[in-house]
Each structure stands twice: as C-alpha cells, then as structure tokens.
Amino acid sequence: MNHPYTFDPLPQPVVERGEFAFAAIGLDHGHIFGMTDGLIGAGATVTWVFDDDPERAAAFAQRYPTARIASSEQEVLGDPDVRLVATAAIPSERAPIGLRAIEAGKDAFVDKAPMTTFAQLEAVREATARTGRKYAVYYGERIHAEAAILAGQLIERGAIGEVLQVVCFGPHRVGDGRPDWFYDPARYGGILCDIGSHNFEQMLYYTGAADGRVSTSTIANYAHPDTPGLQDFGDAHVILDNGTTGYVRVDWLTPDGLGVFGDGRTLLLGTDGYLELRKYIDIGTDNGSGQVLLVNQEAQYRFDANGMTGFPYFGQLIRDCLDRTETAMTQAHALKAAELSLQAQVGAITLAP
Amino acid sequence: MNHPYTFDPLPQPVVERGEFAFAAIGLDHGHIFGMTDGLIGAGATVTWVFDDDPERAAAFAQRYPTARIASSEQEVLGDPDVRLVATAAIPSERAPIGLRAIEAGKDAFVDKAPMTTFAQLEAVREATARTGRKYAVYYGERIHAEAAILAGQLIERGAIGEVLQVVCFGPHRVGDGRPDWFYDPARYGGILCDIGSHNFEQMLYYTGAADGRVSTSTIANYAHPDTPGLQDFGDAHVILDNGTTGYVRVDWLTPDGLGVFGDGRTLLLGTDGYLELRKYIDIGTDNGSGQVLLVNQEAQYRFDANGMTGFPYFGQLIRDCLDRTETAMTQAHALKAAELSLQAQVGAITLAP
C-alpha cells in the first residue's frame, strides 16, 4: 500500500577529504570494517592502523591505503592530527584502549560491547566527565542498519503513536574459526553484555527512556558442551523509567538452513500501531534484508529500507567531534545501554538444560 | 521447499451420534461456540443449554437444534445423561459452575481463563482429586488452532531438536459492544490471567515442563483512560522447571489497520532450529492464517496449516471422559497453566505511562 511518509534526505559527507583523520587500533572483531567504512562514507580519512598482529594490520592497510601501519599504539596516539581512535579489540580490551585514547586527547569510538565490567564503566564515566572527550559506541544493529534507522524515522513521524515496548531477537551463528576469546566470558563479557548490548541500546532509543532496570535475566549453554565458556542463550526483561518495557533474547543457535548469520528482529509496540523489523532476512520469502513492516490505525505497509536512509550516525559523530556537540548519540545514552547490559549479565540466572 | 515430514492423520469422530451428551451453561463469551463446535465435530451431542439471558440461550438453541433450553442450571445438572458441562461464563463464574457440575457427577469443560483466584484454583484441585472428575480447559489458541497443533507435530518429529524457549505475542482488539465485565478485573481476572493463560499453557506444552515460576511480570493501562479497569498490556517471563524459558506479551492494542483481531504469534526456539507461528495473519502478505515457518539445520520451510491437522483435542477429551484417561491434556497441566497465569497476574508490577 502507498504510504504517506516523507523521510529524511540521505546523509552526505560532512567534512572535506582530509579534514577529519581517525585511526584504527585493535582489529579483533570484523566490526572494525563497518566502523571504518561508516566514517569514510561520511568524509573521514583513516590515517593509521595498529594491531598486535602485523598481518591483520597489513590487511587493513591494503584495504584502506590511506592508513599507515603504526609500529605501536603510542605512535598513533602521539599524532596530533588524529582526532578519533576506533577500536574493535577483544571486548575486555576496548575500554583500556579507549581510555588511553581519551588520555591522549582523542575521542574514542569503540565497538560494542564497549566494556565488560562495572569498573571499566566507572572509569569511562570518570574520564569522559573529566576530559570532555567522547567514548562513542558502535551499536551497529541500530546505527548501521537501515531498517532500524527507518523505524526511528517512522516513530518520529508518529506512525505508531507512543512507543510502549521494544522486543528484540538477536540470534547469531557460531560458525567456524572463532578465536579463543570468543569462548572466554571474561574476555567477551558474556552474551548479554556482548551481543545483548545492541538491544538495550534499542530499548532506550525507541522508547525515549533515560534509564531502566533489569527485572530478570537468564543465560545458558544449551547446545555447546565442548565450549563451556560460550553462553549460547541469554534473555532479559527491562522496565524503563518512563513506564515502558523491553525484552531481548540473544543466542548462538542460528541453524544451518538459514541463509544469513541470524534472523534478527525488532518488534516495536506503540499506542497506535506496531513495527516489525526483519533486519537480515524475511524467512520463507525472497524479500531480502531490511524489511520494515508497519501496521497502524490506517493500514499495513511494507518498506524495503535498503537505500532509504543511509547511516546518518557517522557524519553526526564526526561533526560532534569537531563541534563538541552530542547529536549522534549522547554519552549518557551510550553508557546507560552498557550499564543495562552489565546489570543483565551480572544478575543473570544460569539455566541448566 | 518440499518437506520430509509425515503428519498425523486427521481426527475422526470418536463416538456414535447420541453416545456422548453434553450441555452448555453460561454463554457470556463467544468461545462457547468454538467449544461446542469442537465437541460436535468429534461426535458429541449438545442436549441442553442454560443461560441467565433467555435470548442468548434461545439463539444457542437455534444454532444447535439438539439443545433444549433449560429453565435452570439444576435442570441440566439433574439429567443423568449429561456427561460433560461446557461453560464460557464470565471468567470469575467459571469455577463455581464447573465445581457445581463436578459435584453433580459431571466432567467440566471451561473456557480459559479457567478461574480468576487462587482460592478457586485450590477448590478445583481439591474437587478433581476427591471426585476423579475432570476440569478440562479450553485453551483455544493451541488446541483449536491448526498452526499450533502442526507445530506440536513438527516438534514431536524432531524438526527443531529440543525446545528451549517459547515466546508468545497475543494482541487483541477491544472493538465495540464489550460487556461491563470486560472492564472489571475482578470479573475477567486481569489480562495475564485472562488472555495470558493461553500462553502459559503453550510454554508448558511445547517445552514439556511440568512446572515453572514467573520471574517477572507487568500490567498497564496505556491507552484506555476511559476504562481504567481494562489492563491493555501485560507481559511475563517464566523460568520452567526443565531449564527452559517462556516470555509472553498480551495486549488490547490491535490497530484498526489490521484485518484480524490480532497478530498472534508463537516463536519456538530449539537446539536445532526454530518455528514461527503466524496464527491469524501474515502481515504484509495475502498468505492468510495458519502460517507455520520452520528454519532448521536443513532448510527453511513454510506450511499452511489450514486443513492439515484438524483438532484432535476434542475427540481425545470425549474418550477421556468415557474411558477415564488423560490423553487430551492432563489435569495437572491444565491447572499448572492456570496457576502460572495467576502468579503472573497477582505478582505483576503495574506500569504507569
């Protein structure tokens, strides 16, 4: 059915080429490519890369020829032209790297989960408050997913009234060749802290809540007895401070018959309708990714979000770094999502099959 | 994709016409028609109807000409040929009617929610244990929905391995012309007790659990300020005794643009795949109701369950009444689902918008 909405224009680069330099330190997770591509797409230039693994750094520099391979983290942090340090290191190492970047006068841009302990969270809160530097977080399942961005625009336009609940399903596939840290909860942070963090961010974002509390959460290793450190299931219920709720299930149980890494969904219930995001696949169809289904008081609508929104986060982040504003995502919001993730993880009941 | 499954044969009538007589007492909810149709389809004969509202009783007798209109409940209960008394009275009245039927030597078949208080639950447990009579419950969203029945058959055949989690969404439309009791939680029992009870039954059924506990639950009236007794939202998280989990959201917020009363869904996560039931509509498509989507280690499959399973519950219930067996649903299971519903309702946090 034809829809009545006019969406935001596609984002454009926000700086001239060479005007905003950033570096990549710590390439353990492939998200570093999404982070880098996003920033470059908004006009930034990656000028350095550093990783403990020289081969990984070399591969990065081959992909992004503007990036010189640094011999040490210090070499990167000592370059005054570098404004932002992006990292997708092992989750437990992200806060140390980000904090060193902040102490060197840079802004930090860390993959989610942005930290794995409450002590790291407090250190980040202290450092960002003291220095005014940013500890931005790549919550890619919202800021780098057009279905999720389109949903935000539809909600802004009143398509479902007031948002009452955010439900997320984040199934993932283990696959082959995962590194050791993938199976060590002390390093990946636990399933609710790690992949769950995406969803706590979405609960805060879509409901507009500033805070919340985890009312219950569970974790389990149901189907991976050979890797007992892998939590292959987690779920959590959250009561937000504005009287709305959130529920998330994450798992590492995507079956082989699915053509993508996971059937990620977001269900947004409003006073006057609801949205369903089928982010990576619409099972049983050839619709592809990025499907946004809307049912409201008027009708049912289906949107293919691919190409509709672009990724405004990255340009906003660059401008925020240059202008010292908070348009991409507030520091409080990014860290509150992490705090809920840690609460859910630390308080989780371990289920035994 | 072609599927490898062979399903159960369609159920056939289990008695000769006239061999199994039942009565309907209390027609407040339209579910009485589903209950009656199901029993008749399995071979039973409705021989009496009683309702405080003579017009409602007359309309029932017109629809089912084998039913005589009784002048009192006692007239029905005094007929030794009546084996089973079906009721879809106001929820708070179902247990009293069912208990009077049991004390008269009949089996009872009550619409869900089967009771609205713990005192009624205890009275039913006592009476059924003492007399051996049945207090069967019409959990129609499973036993009278072919998508739900087909899912059970697929699980029996190992299609998704061990079931780890049951998530249910039960949105409903308020519509016009609801009776007073619809807005009085003392009579309808509260949203988690009432429409939520369907879903607690499904959690127990699909996971195979015998017991569980509600770890958190909430209720709200978000969008109906003129009817403060209407809980238009409720959700609950359950940890089952076999280490699995359940989550349910129910609401009275179906928007006008949906062509059916509600976009009921059930998501069943297993060790080796998952099922999604789109029970009444498959939004954004013309697929209709009864859609069962299966993704497992082999492939993705879509089933249109309409006409595939029939409703074996009713014939099993009739045979259970005649043979004093428990094949349709055990008494313990039916009442455990009700107990979880009451726990969720009584323990619910009331959210304020």
XYZ file of C-alpha atoms in Angstrom:
706
model
C 0.000 0.000 0.000
C 1.243 3.516 -0.732
C 2.468 5.193 2.411
C 2.013 8.821 3.455
C 5.524 9.407 4.834
C 8.345 11.649 3.691
C 11.659 10.508 5.099
C 14.868 12.324 5.916
C 17.201 13.038 2.989
C 20.157 10.699 2.606
C 23.157 11.855 4.612
C 26.048 13.481 2.774
C 29.716 13.761 3.737
C 30.113 16.320 6.500
C 33.767 17.234 6.038
C 36.170 17.817 3.177
C 38.543 14.990 2.377
C 41.478 15.204 4.793
C 39.651 17.408 7.265
C 38.971 14.651 9.822
C 41.589 11.994 10.499
C 40.996 8.870 12.540
C 42.940 5.749 13.413
C 42.083 2.094 13.961
C 43.667 0.317 16.929
C 42.667 -3.281 17.673
C 41.081 -5.218 14.819
C 39.977 -8.375 16.615
C 36.358 -8.094 15.529
C 35.322 -7.616 11.915
C 33.105 -4.748 13.028
C 36.169 -2.544 12.559
C 35.391 -2.591 8.842
C 31.848 -1.381 9.370
C 33.096 1.351 11.682
C 35.784 2.404 9.227
C 33.523 2.279 6.185
C 30.911 4.328 8.003
C 33.348 7.063 8.949
C 34.929 7.162 5.491
C 31.494 7.356 3.916
C 30.851 10.494 5.963
C 34.083 12.103 4.780
C 36.674 10.989 7.332
C 40.144 9.661 6.488
C 41.784 6.745 8.240
C 45.443 7.669 8.654
C 46.811 4.970 10.972
C 46.246 1.365 11.875
C 47.777 -0.581 14.712
C 47.238 -4.168 15.774
C 49.347 -6.645 17.723
C 49.041 -8.945 14.728
C 51.118 -7.408 11.884
C 49.313 -9.450 9.250
C 45.962 -8.121 10.360
C 47.283 -4.561 10.301
C 48.730 -5.114 6.832
C 45.439 -6.447 5.507
C 43.681 -3.389 6.902
C 46.205 -1.042 5.283
C 45.788 -2.850 1.987
C 42.035 -2.340 2.167
C 42.398 1.305 3.251
C 45.539 2.680 1.556
C 45.386 5.991 3.458
C 46.197 4.078 6.656
C 49.862 3.815 7.613
C 50.830 0.834 9.724
C 51.973 2.050 13.116
C 54.735 0.262 14.996
C 52.997 0.888 18.308
C 49.802 2.250 19.793
C 51.888 5.145 21.106
C 52.838 6.164 17.582
C 49.147 6.599 16.766
C 48.247 8.352 19.983
C 51.189 10.715 19.590
C 49.976 12.043 16.256
C 48.140 15.318 16.969
C 46.273 15.104 13.663
C 44.363 12.018 14.815
C 41.061 13.181 16.279
C 39.318 9.859 16.830
C 40.518 6.347 17.660
C 38.313 3.479 16.547
C 38.709 0.064 18.131
C 37.170 -3.356 17.744
C 39.627 -5.096 20.024
C 38.640 -8.033 22.235
C 35.719 -6.656 24.279
C 37.603 -6.684 27.578
C 40.364 -4.555 25.955
C 38.123 -1.916 24.410
C 37.830 0.295 27.480
C 41.600 0.281 28.164
C 42.300 1.313 24.558
C 39.522 3.902 24.548
C 40.699 5.353 27.848
C 44.279 5.632 26.609
C 42.964 7.437 23.538
C 41.000 9.820 25.733
C 44.009 10.492 27.951
C 45.948 11.285 24.762
C 43.351 13.925 23.940
C 41.451 11.948 21.305
C 37.841 10.914 21.120
C 37.224 7.165 21.208
C 34.878 5.105 19.057
C 34.581 1.559 20.361
C 32.762 -1.438 19.045
C 30.004 -2.798 21.219
C 30.144 -4.196 23.856
C 32.003 -1.055 24.908
C 33.216 -2.622 28.150
C 32.907 -5.846 30.114
C 32.972 -4.760 33.782
C 31.368 -2.157 36.010
C 34.871 -0.956 36.942
C 35.532 -0.161 33.284
C 32.177 1.606 33.052
C 33.002 3.793 36.028
C 36.445 4.568 34.630
C 34.899 5.611 31.324
C 32.301 7.779 33.045
C 35.012 9.436 35.106
C 37.326 10.042 32.160
C 34.662 11.395 29.817
C 33.296 13.705 32.505
C 36.757 14.955 33.446
C 38.098 15.463 29.934
C 35.012 16.192 27.880
C 36.274 13.602 25.403
C 33.856 11.162 23.809
C 33.582 7.440 24.292
C 31.272 6.721 21.371
C 29.926 3.212 20.845
C 29.251 1.374 17.594
C 25.838 -0.133 18.310
C 25.760 -1.323 14.731
C 22.440 -3.189 14.831
C 20.719 0.186 15.061
C 23.049 2.868 13.729
C 24.332 0.743 10.854
C 21.077 -0.983 9.846
C 18.733 0.925 7.587
C 15.666 -0.961 8.828
C 16.421 0.248 12.338
C 17.008 3.820 11.170
C 13.840 3.847 9.086
C 11.903 2.627 12.123
C 13.241 5.580 14.069
C 12.067 7.958 11.368
C 8.625 6.336 11.250
C 8.301 6.681 15.017
C 9.345 10.345 14.832
C 6.534 10.841 12.322
C 4.007 9.333 14.711
C 3.433 6.167 12.690
C 2.718 4.013 15.766
C 1.933 6.659 18.396
C 3.847 6.431 21.649
C 6.271 3.527 21.833
C 5.323 1.197 24.672
C 7.614 -1.776 24.233
C 10.745 -2.874 22.378
C 11.297 -6.598 21.851
C 14.479 -7.789 20.174
C 15.644 -11.157 18.936
C 19.335 -11.375 18.169
C 20.207 -14.894 17.032
C 23.748 -15.385 15.740
C 25.713 -18.208 14.151
C 28.875 -19.515 15.791
C 30.420 -20.729 12.532
C 33.984 -21.933 12.262
C 37.298 -20.410 13.159
C 36.308 -18.298 16.116
C 39.261 -17.080 18.215
C 39.897 -18.284 21.765
C 38.421 -15.162 23.346
C 35.061 -15.932 21.753
C 34.715 -18.799 24.236
C 36.002 -16.948 27.318
C 33.333 -14.901 29.115
C 35.991 -12.895 30.946
C 37.094 -11.556 27.570
C 33.880 -11.361 25.542
C 31.893 -10.245 28.558
C 29.052 -12.769 28.469
C 26.276 -12.990 25.889
C 24.035 -10.290 27.381
C 26.943 -7.878 27.758
C 28.276 -8.637 24.287
C 25.608 -9.121 21.618
C 22.880 -8.170 24.080
C 24.184 -4.616 24.360
C 22.758 -3.789 20.929
C 19.307 -4.452 22.224
C 19.473 -2.497 25.458
C 20.521 0.469 23.343
C 17.475 -0.036 21.146
C 15.172 -0.211 24.167
C 16.417 3.176 25.361
C 16.426 4.706 21.899
C 12.992 3.703 20.678
C 11.178 4.252 23.973
C 12.992 7.519 24.650
C 13.785 6.379 28.183
C 16.785 7.754 30.044
C 17.153 4.877 32.479
C 15.772 1.478 33.372
C 16.293 -1.600 35.459
C 16.677 -5.243 34.540
C 13.819 -7.122 36.168
C 15.041 -10.587 35.227
C 17.685 -12.163 33.021
C 18.997 -15.616 32.237
C 21.970 -17.179 30.468
C 22.680 -20.753 29.403
C 24.930 -23.022 27.425
C 22.307 -25.326 25.952
C 23.940 -26.826 22.912
C 27.708 -26.326 23.050
C 29.054 -28.688 25.710
C 32.516 -28.712 24.110
C 32.925 -24.984 24.731
C 31.519 -24.447 28.222
C 32.519 -20.778 28.248
C 30.179 -19.989 25.372
C 26.870 -18.710 26.613
C 24.688 -19.687 23.667
C 21.488 -18.229 25.109
C 20.534 -15.174 27.101
C 17.430 -13.162 27.706
C 16.443 -10.154 29.765
C 13.390 -8.121 30.662
C 13.776 -4.428 31.344
C 11.438 -1.905 32.911
C 12.283 1.558 31.618
C 11.959 4.741 33.670
C 9.104 6.072 31.543
C 6.822 3.114 32.219
C 7.678 1.175 29.062
C 9.296 -2.254 28.805
C 11.887 -4.119 26.832
C 12.615 -7.774 26.267
C 15.557 -9.313 24.475
C 16.617 -12.804 23.588
C 20.052 -13.366 22.100
C 21.514 -16.705 21.135
C 24.229 -18.506 19.193
C 21.810 -21.067 17.799
C 21.183 -19.982 14.195
C 20.568 -23.215 12.300
C 22.452 -24.104 9.131
C 19.324 -23.830 6.999
C 19.182 -20.061 7.423
C 20.952 -18.201 4.652
C 22.268 -15.395 6.878
C 24.032 -15.141 10.227
C 20.833 -14.609 12.139
C 17.163 -13.796 11.899
C 17.426 -10.504 13.765
C 14.089 -8.936 14.595
C 12.867 -5.912 16.427
C 9.219 -5.553 17.419
C 8.074 -2.085 18.400
C 4.655 -1.801 20.008
C 3.010 1.594 20.114
C -0.272 3.051 21.279
C -1.426 3.320 17.650
C 0.312 0.537 15.795
C 3.393 -1.596 15.647
C 6.537 -2.124 13.634
C 8.373 -5.327 12.905
C 11.918 -5.182 11.564
C 13.156 -8.264 9.727
C 16.662 -6.945 9.548
C 18.723 -9.562 7.753
C 16.208 -11.987 6.252
C 12.451 -12.348 5.833
C 12.149 -16.107 6.273
C 10.129 -18.020 3.737
C 10.400 -15.205 1.165
C 12.839 -13.718 -1.336
C 12.341 -10.223 0.066
C 15.922 -9.945 1.265
C 17.135 -7.872 4.180
C 15.927 -4.594 5.593
C 12.220 -5.359 5.694
C 10.171 -2.978 7.810
C 6.551 -3.930 8.391
C 4.182 -1.336 9.778
C 0.617 -1.881 10.932
C -1.217 1.118 12.312
C -4.686 2.623 12.528
C -4.667 3.252 8.763
C -3.318 0.129 7.088
C -0.488 -2.380 6.730
C 2.693 -1.247 4.984
C 5.922 -2.913 3.968
C 9.135 -0.956 3.372
C 12.384 -2.220 1.919
C 14.749 0.016 3.842
C 17.763 -0.685 1.641
C 18.981 2.622 0.265
C 16.270 4.606 2.046
C 18.121 6.120 4.989
C 21.865 5.725 4.733
C 23.718 5.955 8.039
C 23.490 9.444 9.492
C 25.241 8.419 12.705
C 28.738 8.631 11.250
C 28.517 12.168 9.922
C 26.868 13.261 13.144
C 29.686 11.676 15.144
C 32.331 13.459 13.064
C 30.554 16.794 13.496
C 30.145 16.087 17.216
C 33.906 15.553 17.478
C 34.617 18.770 15.598
C 31.882 20.902 17.142
C 31.825 19.306 20.626
C 28.107 18.575 20.298
C 26.086 15.402 21.042
C 23.820 14.871 18.061
C 24.827 11.323 17.072
C 24.196 9.804 20.494
C 24.614 11.269 23.950
C 27.395 9.934 26.146
C 24.804 9.213 28.844
C 22.709 7.115 26.458
C 25.646 5.093 25.132
C 26.833 4.277 28.639
C 23.360 3.645 30.054
C 22.869 0.945 27.423
C 26.164 -0.591 28.509
C 25.148 -0.345 32.148
C 21.913 -2.243 31.489
C 23.911 -4.866 29.593
C 26.231 -5.319 32.558
C 23.316 -5.430 35.004
C 21.605 -8.096 32.909
C 24.812 -10.090 32.616
C 25.944 -9.906 36.242
C 22.463 -10.598 37.581
C 21.609 -13.411 35.185
C 20.294 -16.714 36.404
C 22.264 -19.554 34.826
C 19.879 -22.131 33.406
C 20.836 -25.775 33.286
C 19.397 -27.871 30.481
C 10.794 -26.247 -0.285
C 9.461 -29.782 -0.088
C 9.435 -31.029 3.469
C 10.314 -34.504 4.729
C 7.525 -34.846 7.312
C 4.535 -37.143 7.524
C 1.892 -35.764 9.839
C -0.782 -37.393 11.960
C -3.985 -38.414 10.156
C -6.937 -36.064 10.534
C -9.015 -36.886 13.596
C -12.327 -38.682 13.105
C -15.432 -38.735 15.332
C -14.781 -40.938 18.356
C -18.349 -41.805 19.316
C -21.573 -42.658 17.571
C -24.122 -39.884 17.306
C -26.029 -39.747 20.608
C -23.408 -41.671 22.544
C -21.931 -38.642 24.332
C -24.218 -35.873 25.567
C -23.026 -32.525 26.855
C -24.599 -29.285 27.969
C -23.692 -25.606 27.726
C -24.160 -23.432 30.795
C -23.070 -19.805 30.694
C -22.623 -18.279 27.256
C -21.018 -14.943 28.136
C -18.013 -15.438 25.899
C -18.303 -16.395 22.241
C -15.771 -19.154 22.851
C -18.744 -21.335 23.770
C -19.332 -21.755 20.051
C -15.798 -22.960 19.428
C -16.081 -25.354 22.351
C -19.447 -26.652 21.157
C -18.392 -26.949 17.525
C -15.268 -28.819 18.526
C -17.156 -31.362 20.613
C -19.840 -31.852 17.979
C -17.163 -32.308 15.330
C -15.785 -35.186 17.391
C -19.187 -36.857 17.628
C -20.746 -35.374 20.759
C -24.305 -34.088 21.037
C -25.296 -30.920 22.867
C -28.558 -31.717 24.652
C -29.103 -28.726 26.937
C -28.347 -25.047 27.138
C -28.818 -22.720 30.066
C -28.040 -19.061 30.417
C -29.381 -16.305 32.669
C -30.199 -14.408 29.499
C -33.099 -16.249 27.781
C -32.382 -14.596 24.438
C -28.830 -15.836 24.467
C -29.994 -19.349 25.315
C -32.577 -19.203 22.533
C -30.008 -18.123 19.988
C -27.792 -21.020 21.034
C -30.655 -23.494 20.705
C -31.467 -22.129 17.293
C -27.868 -22.690 16.192
C -27.758 -26.166 17.782
C -31.264 -27.664 17.479
C -30.374 -30.704 19.601
C -30.064 -28.388 22.606
C -33.144 -27.945 24.759
C -33.397 -24.684 26.693
C -33.271 -25.447 30.399
C -35.228 -23.386 32.901
C -32.437 -23.624 35.432
C -28.902 -24.871 35.859
C -30.303 -27.532 38.169
C -32.412 -28.959 35.369
C -29.235 -29.576 33.377
C -27.210 -30.933 36.260
C -30.052 -33.246 37.222
C -30.056 -35.019 33.872
C -28.021 -38.204 34.298
C -27.435 -38.447 30.525
C -25.293 -35.302 30.541
C -21.647 -36.333 30.879
C -19.915 -33.018 30.366
C -20.836 -29.412 31.124
C -19.219 -26.750 28.967
C -19.119 -23.148 30.144
C -17.879 -19.837 28.815
C -19.436 -17.783 31.579
C -17.804 -14.629 32.926
C -14.303 -15.792 33.964
C -14.913 -15.318 37.683
C -18.018 -17.568 37.417
C -16.418 -20.422 35.533
C -15.015 -22.237 38.541
C -18.295 -22.069 40.505
C -20.192 -23.523 37.525
C -17.542 -26.153 36.876
C -17.448 -27.150 40.530
C -21.237 -27.500 40.671
C -21.048 -29.697 37.581
C -18.369 -31.837 39.217
C -20.390 -32.160 42.431
C -23.303 -33.291 40.247
C -21.099 -36.081 38.887
C -20.277 -34.492 35.537
C -16.995 -33.568 33.958
C -16.488 -29.854 33.366
C -15.091 -28.123 30.285
C -14.438 -24.462 30.949
C -13.259 -21.681 28.719
C -9.927 -20.148 29.590
C -9.191 -18.417 31.927
C -10.485 -21.371 33.958
C -10.502 -19.373 37.188
C -9.616 -15.934 38.494
C -8.369 -16.563 42.051
C -6.023 -18.898 43.893
C -8.945 -19.903 46.126
C -10.846 -21.136 43.075
C -7.742 -22.974 41.904
C -7.409 -24.754 45.232
C -11.103 -25.631 45.234
C -10.795 -27.114 41.752
C -7.696 -29.085 42.707
C -9.484 -30.425 45.772
C -12.666 -31.345 43.924
C -10.965 -33.030 40.985
C -8.682 -35.022 43.297
C -11.571 -36.075 45.537
C -14.051 -36.995 42.820
C -11.858 -38.028 39.895
C -13.977 -35.744 37.730
C -12.302 -33.570 35.097
C -11.974 -29.824 34.975
C -10.849 -29.519 31.372
C -9.868 -26.129 29.969
C -10.417 -24.730 26.501
C -7.006 -23.228 25.766
C -8.214 -22.498 22.262
C -5.115 -20.712 20.964
C -3.364 -24.068 20.995
C -5.932 -26.852 20.913
C -8.191 -25.068 18.430
C -5.538 -23.558 16.132
C -4.075 -25.788 13.434
C -0.821 -23.826 13.296
C -0.276 -24.584 16.965
C -1.145 -28.253 16.523
C 1.105 -28.615 13.488
C 3.944 -27.053 15.486
C 3.442 -29.721 18.125
C 3.647 -32.445 15.493
C 6.791 -30.932 13.980
C 8.426 -30.814 17.402
C 7.452 -34.450 18.051
C 9.224 -35.303 14.789
C 12.393 -33.572 15.945
C 12.163 -30.697 13.480
C 13.860 -28.196 15.816
C 15.561 -30.517 18.311
C 14.911 -29.849 21.967
C 12.640 -26.888 22.634
C 14.483 -24.243 24.648
C 12.114 -21.309 24.671
C 8.502 -20.366 23.924
C 7.714 -16.731 23.164
C 4.119 -15.692 22.570
C 2.513 -12.476 21.416
C -1.229 -12.262 21.968
C -2.511 -8.896 20.777
C -6.285 -8.482 20.746
C -8.740 -5.821 19.604
C -11.162 -4.261 22.075
C -13.768 -3.402 19.439
C -17.245 -2.170 20.290
C -20.011 -3.504 22.482
C -17.988 -5.243 25.156
C -19.990 -6.123 28.285
C -19.358 -4.480 31.654
C -17.355 -7.395 32.992
C -14.793 -6.918 30.244
C -13.664 -3.780 32.066
C -13.751 -5.204 35.609
C -10.570 -7.069 36.590
C -12.380 -8.762 39.475
C -14.574 -10.481 36.898
C -12.261 -11.007 33.908
C -9.319 -11.779 36.146
C -6.742 -9.352 34.740
C -5.049 -9.532 31.364
C -2.365 -12.077 32.307
C -4.905 -14.352 33.957
C -7.387 -13.994 31.118
C -5.830 -13.916 27.655
C -2.396 -14.612 29.094
C -3.421 -18.073 30.252
C -3.281 -19.351 26.667
C 0.388 -18.621 26.579
C 1.411 -20.152 29.881
C -0.249 -23.334 28.644
C 1.835 -23.176 25.472
C 5.046 -22.678 27.455
C 4.369 -25.852 29.421
C 3.180 -27.798 26.399
C 5.941 -27.046 23.933
C 8.805 -27.218 26.434
C 7.418 -30.329 28.098
C 7.881 -28.747 31.527
C 5.753 -29.797 34.478
C 6.212 -26.634 36.496
C 7.741 -23.188 36.423
C 7.925 -19.874 38.162
C 7.154 -16.375 36.998
C 10.359 -14.366 37.270
C 8.801 -11.017 36.398
C 5.521 -9.666 35.075
C 3.936 -6.307 34.372
C 0.496 -4.906 33.574
C -0.620 -1.477 32.395
C -3.464 0.573 31.064
C -1.591 2.626 28.491
C -4.209 3.771 26.057
C -7.681 3.375 27.564
C -8.064 6.085 30.209
C -11.860 6.000 29.950
C -11.946 2.376 31.118
C -9.398 2.239 33.935
C -10.241 -1.365 34.774
C -9.047 -2.554 31.378
C -5.469 -3.756 31.529
C -4.495 -3.203 27.902
C -0.949 -4.542 28.311
C 0.711 -7.335 30.203
C 3.869 -9.339 29.931
C 5.584 -12.094 31.870
C 8.805 -14.058 31.872
C 8.760 -17.640 33.101
C 11.572 -19.998 34.058
C 10.398 -23.569 33.582
C 11.486 -26.470 35.773
C 13.441 -28.130 32.967
C 15.742 -25.151 32.423
C 13.792 -23.615 29.543
C 12.124 -20.223 29.452
C 8.957 -18.553 28.292
C 8.006 -14.983 27.572
C 4.587 -13.614 26.745
C 3.201 -10.242 25.847
C -0.544 -9.782 25.621
C -2.330 -6.552 24.830
C -5.596 -4.945 23.740
C -3.893 -2.630 21.285
C -4.538 -4.170 17.851
C -4.688 -1.215 15.468
C -7.589 -0.678 13.070
C -5.375 -1.287 10.034
C -5.028 -4.992 10.843
C -7.619 -7.148 9.135
C -7.998 -9.602 12.005
C -8.481 -9.402 15.772
C -4.802 -9.770 16.488
C -1.429 -10.687 15.075
C -0.946 -13.715 17.326
C 2.497 -15.235 17.109
C 4.361 -18.049 18.757
C 8.136 -18.353 18.440
C 9.623 -21.706 19.379
C 13.403 -21.856 19.714
C 15.056 -25.261 19.643
C 18.564 -26.624 19.768
C 18.384 -27.363 16.028
C 16.055 -24.793 14.568
C 13.057 -22.623 15.240
C 9.399 -22.285 14.420
C 7.338 -19.168 13.978
C 3.563 -19.389 14.002
C 1.683 -16.540 12.354
C -1.627 -17.786 13.573
C -4.240 -15.364 12.309
C -2.481 -13.205 9.728
C 0.889 -12.988 7.976
C 1.243 -9.217 7.807
C 2.208 -7.693 4.510
C 1.120 -10.784 2.561
C -2.002 -12.497 1.279
C -0.982 -15.812 2.846
C -3.914 -15.844 5.255
C -3.969 -17.517 8.635
C -2.272 -20.626 9.928
C 1.220 -19.938 8.622
C 3.935 -22.096 10.182
C 7.514 -21.150 9.325
C 10.266 -23.596 10.113
C 14.004 -22.996 9.866
C 16.272 -25.839 10.867
C 19.634 -27.392 10.043
C 18.308 -28.483 6.639
C 16.387 -25.562 5.178
C 13.565 -23.058 5.510
C 10.000 -24.328 5.138
C 6.575 -22.724 5.118
C 3.392 -24.655 5.930
C -0.187 -23.501 5.566
C -1.677 -25.432 8.464
C -5.291 -24.940 7.387
C -6.836 -28.361 6.955
C -3.644 -30.172 7.885
C -4.308 -31.274 11.463
C -7.895 -30.830 12.483
C -8.470 -30.603 16.228
C -7.666 -33.890 17.949
C -8.201 -32.432 21.417
C -11.982 -32.737 21.315
C -12.175 -36.402 20.462
C -9.471 -37.136 22.989
C -11.435 -35.259 25.647
C -14.592 -37.216 24.864
C -12.709 -40.512 25.069
C -11.045 -39.361 28.287
C -14.472 -38.708 29.789
C -15.739 -42.116 28.704
C -12.585 -44.103 29.441
C -11.335 -42.077 32.460
C -7.998 -41.492 30.759
C -5.915 -38.300 30.328
C -4.857 -38.197 26.701
C -6.223 -34.778 25.684
C -4.471 -32.859 28.456
C -3.614 -33.870 31.994
C -5.461 -32.204 34.835
C -2.129 -31.215 36.344
C -1.058 -29.479 33.145
C -4.308 -27.576 32.685
C -4.214 -26.297 36.249
C -0.473 -25.574 36.272
C -1.003 -23.239 33.326
C -3.743 -21.520 35.293
C -1.502 -21.321 38.352
C 1.239 -19.598 36.361
C -1.357 -17.191 34.984
C -2.493 -16.318 38.489
C 1.098 -15.966 39.728
C 1.907 -13.633 36.855
C -1.247 -11.613 37.462
C -1.031 -11.312 41.226
C 2.676 -10.550 41.170
C 2.567 -8.080 38.297
C 4.168 -4.659 38.569
C 1.696 -2.004 37.437
C 3.375 0.305 34.949
C 2.352 3.947 34.722
C 2.691 5.618 31.343
